[in-house]
Amino acid sequence: MNSEAIRKDFPILGRTVQGKPLIYLDNAATSQKPYPVIEQITSYYERSNANIHRSVHTLGEEATALYEAARDMVCRFIHAPSREGVIFTRGTTEAVNLVAASWGRTHIQPGDEILLSVLEHHGNLIPWQLLAEEKGAKLVFLDMDEEGRLRLDKLDRLLTDRTRLVAVTAASNVMGTVIPLRRIVERAHAAGAPVFVDGAQMAPHIPVNVREMGCDFFAFSGHKMLGPTGIGVLYGKPELLEKMPPFLAGGEMVREVWPDRASWNALPWKFEAGTPNIASAIGLGAAVKYLDQLGMEAVRTHGQALVREALTALSTLEGVTVYGPPASEERAPLVSFNCQGIHPHDLAAALDEEGIAVRAGRHCADPLMKRLGVAGTARASFYLYNTRSEVEAFVQSVQRAIALLS
Ligand SMILES: Cc1ncc(COP(=O)(O)O)c(C=O)c1O
């Protein structure tokens, strides 16, 4: 993949920070946006802006066609069997809340168990905590080994006749672990439990095939994969979604309404109440098209090469602890690390002085920080426009910061 050519598509990469060329390594938090995405959103507002699914005028029909075409692109991108199962949400977090509120409230009983992993981001934890509290259910956690791999050897023991759902991340936003989802899905299904997959850190980097994965629900966010903020996707098996009550209620999600009751619209619109984020959905369509044109296998290979280089170089620095599986294993393209005696925030501030953006803190994964016994970590996360020379510059800056701050 030609990152140098790709970089020209991303206007923000041309700017400087603190007088230095920007090196953006906070992609796991949100990615930058290429011209085709920015232009698609601008063109929608300049030429076709109207509400969707309700107006017979030309602009209304254009806007509806663009919005539904974006759904078809997303459907193909994740290999969903049908567009009925592809619901636009505000992001991964809203998708988890949708399933917890709708499926969870109707399926979870007192004493039931929901199986999560110790790797979960708060987005795939707090909604289940609230549901468990409301229903008198219990959360059970699959542990990891010291390098952040899930302890699949313990899975069968944790899957009991009380397990009603397995909700697990596809890739850890802290450890970089890529989870063997097929194996988890097979075993969960054998125990009679459906599987919810948090794909926020997978969809941007690894080809997604929900059919092959066999999961029941899959959620991801547009803004981490070149798309705009405020848009994400919940894929669900239509046979499950059909039986679930609505999440948000109001216009658009109804078929017929009487003063005292209503009937629900068909899928996927039953779960898209009110005016959706039309421009961002269309922008996500453009992002998916951009990724498709590059090829997700090429995106994956590029991310692997960068993270391997970063891991190998950081591991040679004295006093640096890196977290997660070794460079020989597949990883989400991110590396969390700590430098002895230096607070991750101080390190991130020192790197910012050199124009390098990394994340520092707890990464919305407090239980995982507690499990690791650290207050936080620094994290560099890569994407398709990052280059080997940026990784080198980053490692050299970490080295300088260590000399300066320790
Ligand atoms: C693994 C994981 N899950 C869920 C989320 C939440 O995504 P969003 O804030 O876009 O809803 C994130 C965001 O960082 C994440 O990394």
XYZ file of C-alpha atoms and ligand atoms in Angstrom:
422
model
C 0.000 0.000 0.000
C 1.315 3.397 -0.986
C 0.882 5.468 2.165
C 2.671 8.469 0.688
C 0.067 8.695 -2.086
C -2.782 7.998 0.339
C -1.644 10.837 2.610
C -2.511 13.369 -0.091
C -6.175 12.420 0.378
C -6.100 13.555 4.024
C -5.941 17.345 4.258
C -5.268 17.402 8.008
C -1.991 15.530 7.520
C -0.599 18.612 5.803
C -0.787 20.743 8.950
C 1.832 21.394 11.570
C 1.533 21.082 15.343
C 3.912 23.025 17.609
C 5.759 24.024 14.447
C 6.397 20.380 13.455
C 4.673 18.241 10.825
C 1.752 16.425 12.469
C 2.319 12.742 13.201
C -1.130 11.478 14.109
C -0.955 8.272 16.148
C -4.299 8.407 17.958
C -6.294 6.477 15.400
C -7.839 4.050 17.879
C -9.624 7.064 19.396
C -10.712 8.452 16.031
C -9.280 8.401 12.534
C -8.725 11.291 10.152
C -11.004 11.813 7.150
C -10.082 11.729 3.448
C -11.341 14.167 0.790
C -13.868 11.693 -0.672
C -15.626 11.530 2.720
C -15.444 15.287 3.351
C -16.598 16.013 -0.200
C -19.472 13.551 -0.040
C -20.799 15.245 3.114
C -20.334 18.734 1.621
C -21.991 17.687 -1.621
C -24.959 16.253 0.278
C -25.466 19.554 2.138
C -24.812 21.664 -0.959
C -26.991 19.693 -3.378
C -29.337 17.135 -1.820
C -30.104 18.134 1.768
C -33.623 17.049 2.737
C -35.247 14.741 5.244
C -35.523 11.104 4.215
C -38.276 8.502 3.822
C -41.072 11.080 3.782
C -40.879 13.596 0.954
C -41.833 12.904 -2.661
C -39.924 15.950 -3.888
C -36.665 15.465 -5.751
C -34.338 16.435 -2.922
C -36.169 14.125 -0.506
C -35.805 11.243 -2.930
C -32.137 12.004 -3.581
C -31.364 12.146 0.142
C -33.236 8.878 0.779
C -31.413 7.163 -2.084
C -28.015 8.331 -0.800
C -28.791 7.223 2.771
C -30.050 3.793 1.733
C -27.155 3.341 -0.703
C -24.794 3.898 2.248
C -26.593 1.091 4.089
C -26.075 -1.212 1.100
C -22.347 -0.375 1.040
C -22.034 -1.128 4.762
C -24.006 -4.345 4.265
C -21.518 -5.542 1.626
C -18.535 -4.335 3.684
C -19.420 -6.598 6.620
C -20.910 -9.361 4.428
C -24.264 -9.148 6.164
C -26.753 -11.555 4.631
C -29.359 -8.804 4.194
C -29.779 -5.045 4.622
C -32.631 -5.613 7.113
C -30.007 -6.445 9.725
C -27.947 -3.265 9.190
C -29.111 -0.515 11.548
C -27.566 2.934 11.702
C -26.811 4.096 15.254
C -24.736 6.962 16.659
C -21.824 4.592 17.181
C -20.730 1.415 18.926
C -21.863 2.679 22.323
C -25.407 3.330 21.151
C -25.495 -0.081 19.444
C -24.579 -1.807 22.722
C -27.217 0.228 24.549
C -29.781 -0.728 21.905
C -29.185 -4.446 22.379
C -28.947 -4.186 26.180
C -32.210 -2.234 26.404
C -34.209 -4.080 23.764
C -32.922 -7.663 23.680
C -31.629 -7.530 27.256
C -34.803 -6.331 28.948
C -36.865 -9.052 27.250
C -34.423 -11.947 27.656
C -32.537 -11.449 30.911
C -34.077 -12.777 34.143
C -32.909 -12.682 37.775
C -29.977 -15.050 38.274
C -29.019 -15.086 34.576
C -25.400 -14.551 33.589
C -23.845 -12.346 30.916
C -20.315 -13.341 29.978
C -17.874 -10.544 29.119
C -14.088 -10.385 29.018
C -11.636 -8.404 31.140
C -10.621 -6.554 27.971
C -13.890 -4.688 27.491
C -14.082 -0.972 26.779
C -16.621 0.807 29.001
C -18.888 1.019 25.951
C -19.310 -2.755 26.063
C -19.440 -2.950 29.842
C -21.552 -0.245 31.472
C -24.763 -0.990 29.488
C -24.516 -4.631 30.675
C -23.818 -3.483 34.252
C -27.007 -1.404 34.218
C -29.002 -4.255 32.720
C -27.640 -6.746 35.263
C -28.460 -4.370 38.108
C -32.002 -3.829 36.834
C -32.672 -7.535 36.286
C -30.771 -9.054 39.197
C -28.453 -10.773 36.740
C -24.726 -11.395 37.106
C -21.764 -10.366 34.979
C -19.081 -13.016 34.579
C -15.634 -12.210 33.169
C -13.291 -14.254 31.022
C -9.746 -13.464 32.115
C -6.657 -12.914 29.958
C -3.113 -14.196 30.224
C -0.199 -11.879 30.984
C 0.127 -10.950 27.301
C -3.516 -10.037 26.905
C -4.814 -13.192 25.187
C -8.190 -14.341 26.426
C -8.085 -17.532 28.509
C -10.161 -19.665 26.174
C -9.195 -22.693 28.265
C -11.514 -21.254 30.925
C -14.388 -20.499 28.562
C -16.251 -23.799 28.828
C -16.260 -23.588 32.615
C -17.731 -20.078 32.520
C -20.426 -20.964 29.992
C -23.169 -22.412 32.190
C -26.865 -23.112 31.797
C -27.394 -19.613 33.243
C -25.378 -17.876 30.498
C -27.814 -15.891 28.376
C -25.356 -13.804 26.348
C -21.670 -13.511 25.539
C -20.601 -9.914 24.802
C -16.981 -9.600 23.787
C -14.659 -7.226 21.989
C -13.234 -8.259 18.612
C -9.953 -6.461 19.290
C -8.725 -4.768 22.456
C -8.233 -0.999 22.322
C -5.521 -1.327 24.998
C -3.711 -4.640 24.515
C -4.182 -4.880 20.753
C -5.283 -8.498 21.135
C -7.280 -9.840 18.205
C -9.883 -12.227 19.594
C -10.525 -15.651 17.993
C -14.224 -14.947 17.528
C -15.164 -18.054 15.560
C -14.071 -20.265 18.449
C -15.942 -18.164 20.999
C -19.106 -18.063 18.883
C -19.062 -21.833 18.339
C -18.715 -22.566 22.032
C -21.235 -19.948 23.126
C -23.782 -21.248 20.633
C -23.171 -24.800 21.773
C -24.069 -23.558 25.269
C -27.181 -21.852 23.885
C -25.952 -18.253 24.281
C -26.019 -15.658 21.478
C -22.904 -13.539 20.933
C -22.591 -9.753 20.734
C -19.308 -8.570 19.206
C -17.895 -5.086 19.818
C -16.173 -4.510 16.493
C -15.038 -0.909 17.138
C -11.335 -1.784 16.812
C -11.807 -4.508 14.213
C -13.906 -2.962 11.454
C -11.322 -0.252 10.625
C -8.433 -2.723 10.246
C -9.512 -6.313 9.626
C -11.936 -7.634 6.997
C -15.321 -8.311 8.623
C -17.530 -11.202 7.591
C -20.390 -11.514 10.058
C -21.717 -14.565 8.243
C -18.473 -16.503 8.664
C -18.026 -15.211 12.210
C -21.512 -16.464 13.022
C -22.120 -13.785 15.651
C -25.639 -12.635 16.458
C -24.824 -8.928 16.818
C -21.850 -6.871 15.598
C -21.318 -3.171 16.353
C -18.847 -0.567 15.105
C -18.278 3.191 14.811
C -17.848 5.144 11.587
C -15.440 7.720 13.015
C -12.681 5.161 13.662
C -12.704 4.026 10.015
C -12.381 7.288 8.060
C -16.061 8.211 8.469
C -17.637 11.108 10.352
C -18.615 11.162 14.023
C -22.189 10.489 15.100
C -22.689 7.400 12.959
C -22.179 3.721 13.607
C -23.764 0.414 12.852
C -25.478 -2.385 14.650
C -25.708 -5.565 12.621
C -28.119 -8.095 14.049
C -29.514 -11.357 12.761
C -32.913 -10.322 11.375
C -34.677 -13.213 13.128
C -33.511 -11.792 16.485
C -34.165 -8.153 15.573
C -37.704 -9.034 14.417
C -38.621 -10.261 17.875
C -36.992 -7.373 19.760
C -39.062 -4.403 20.939
C -38.053 -0.927 19.699
C -35.225 0.932 21.446
C -35.975 4.607 20.788
C -39.559 5.512 19.922
C -41.061 8.269 17.787
C -41.457 9.043 14.113
C -40.161 6.771 11.337
C -40.042 3.604 13.442
C -43.827 3.113 13.223
C -46.099 1.594 10.597
C -49.477 2.746 11.946
C -50.337 4.779 14.989
C -53.549 5.083 17.005
C -54.017 7.410 19.980
C -53.211 4.634 22.441
C -50.892 2.294 20.506
C -48.752 1.785 17.435
C -47.378 -0.941 15.207
C -43.728 -1.056 14.206
C -42.044 -0.329 10.914
C -40.151 -3.092 9.100
C -36.459 -3.704 9.729
C -34.112 -1.897 9.802
C -36.226 1.258 10.277
C -37.947 -0.112 13.389
C -34.691 0.769 15.168
C -34.107 4.165 13.532
C -36.500 6.506 15.339
C -36.625 10.181 14.386
C -34.511 11.961 11.792
C -31.233 10.040 11.619
C -27.757 11.433 11.060
C -28.274 11.468 7.296
C -25.086 13.315 6.319
C -22.879 11.101 8.473
C -24.459 7.895 7.188
C -23.726 9.088 3.649
C -20.194 10.003 4.757
C -19.751 6.519 6.202
C -20.786 5.103 2.836
C -17.957 7.096 1.237
C -15.514 5.843 3.890
C -16.472 2.238 3.256
C -16.053 2.789 -0.489
C -12.592 4.268 0.102
C -11.543 1.287 2.258
C -12.986 -1.158 -0.267
C -10.976 0.430 -3.056
C -7.751 0.039 -1.070
C -8.742 -3.474 -0.020
C -9.130 -4.440 3.619
C -6.449 -7.135 3.336
C -3.953 -4.455 2.273
C -5.107 -2.211 5.145
C -4.614 -5.092 7.558
C -1.124 -5.939 6.245
C -0.013 -2.300 6.474
C -1.248 -2.013 10.077
C 0.524 -5.244 11.012
C 3.814 -4.032 9.556
C 3.663 -0.724 11.442
C 2.701 -2.215 14.794
C 5.387 -4.869 14.491
C 7.987 -2.211 13.837
C 6.798 -0.086 16.758
C 6.653 -3.042 19.152
C 10.094 -4.275 18.213
C 11.694 -0.834 18.500
C 9.956 0.120 21.776
C 10.916 -3.209 23.362
C 14.590 -2.384 22.915
C 14.296 0.849 24.956
C 15.365 0.575 28.563
C 12.617 1.074 31.141
C 9.809 0.667 28.601
C 7.058 -1.882 29.238
C 4.882 -2.774 26.264
C 1.541 -4.499 26.719
C -0.221 -7.111 24.654
C 0.716 -10.105 22.518
C 4.173 -10.194 20.882
C 4.879 -8.847 17.387
C 4.760 -12.377 15.973
C 0.978 -12.530 16.542
C -1.759 -10.636 14.750
C -2.590 -7.418 16.578
C -4.830 -4.465 16.204
C -2.398 -1.775 14.983
C -1.813 -0.153 18.329
C 0.730 -0.380 21.107
C 0.174 0.548 24.741
C 3.273 1.131 26.821
C 4.688 2.715 29.934
C 8.074 4.293 30.594
C 9.430 3.696 34.050
C 9.049 6.704 36.335
C 7.176 8.797 33.738
C 3.452 9.477 33.898
C 1.816 8.643 30.547
C 0.308 12.164 30.414
C 3.780 13.722 30.741
C 5.044 11.471 27.985
C 2.102 12.385 25.714
C 2.709 16.089 26.423
C 6.407 15.706 25.551
C 5.499 13.950 22.278
C 2.979 16.683 21.475
C 5.844 19.199 21.655
C 7.249 17.292 18.674
C 3.954 17.274 16.777
C 3.179 13.657 17.688
C -0.350 12.837 18.871
C -0.676 9.775 21.113
C -3.278 8.933 23.713
C -2.489 8.650 27.417
C -4.728 7.508 30.224
C -7.069 4.655 31.036
C -8.564 4.279 27.552
C -12.131 3.829 28.866
C -11.045 0.467 30.258
C -10.731 0.980 34.019
C -11.197 -2.695 34.987
C -8.418 -3.649 32.572
C -6.103 -0.991 34.075
C -6.847 -2.467 37.503
C -6.173 -5.954 36.156
C -2.806 -4.726 34.784
C -2.085 -2.888 38.031
C -1.337 0.418 36.301
C -2.847 3.898 36.567
C -2.800 4.243 32.798
C -0.698 3.774 29.703
C 0.460 5.725 26.686
C -0.895 4.371 23.409
C 0.210 4.865 19.823
C -2.281 3.637 17.244
C -1.721 3.489 13.510
C -3.753 3.616 10.352
C -3.361 3.369 6.624
C -1.817 6.835 6.178
C 0.917 6.307 8.766
C 4.372 5.502 7.477
C 7.448 3.650 8.643
C 9.321 6.941 8.982
C 6.584 8.218 11.305
C 6.982 5.124 13.470
C 10.741 5.745 13.576
C 10.228 9.408 14.486
C 7.807 8.370 17.216
C 10.216 5.859 18.768
C 13.056 8.403 18.654
C 10.821 10.946 20.385
C 9.942 8.438 23.109
C 13.668 7.878 23.593
C 14.275 11.644 23.885
C 11.349 12.029 26.294
C 12.748 9.276 28.517
C 16.123 11.025 28.639
C 14.431 14.314 29.452
C 11.818 13.207 31.986
C 13.256 10.270 33.904
C -13.183 -1.471 21.784
C -14.080 -0.271 21.789
N -15.388 -0.424 22.031
C -16.238 0.600 22.028
C -15.803 1.890 21.811
C -16.784 3.011 21.846
O -16.926 3.592 20.581
P -17.795 4.919 20.406
O -17.278 5.910 21.413
O -17.524 5.337 18.995
O -19.223 4.552 20.631
C -14.449 2.107 21.557
C -13.926 3.478 21.369
O -12.794 3.770 21.603
C -13.568 1.006 21.557
O -12.257 1.156 21.323
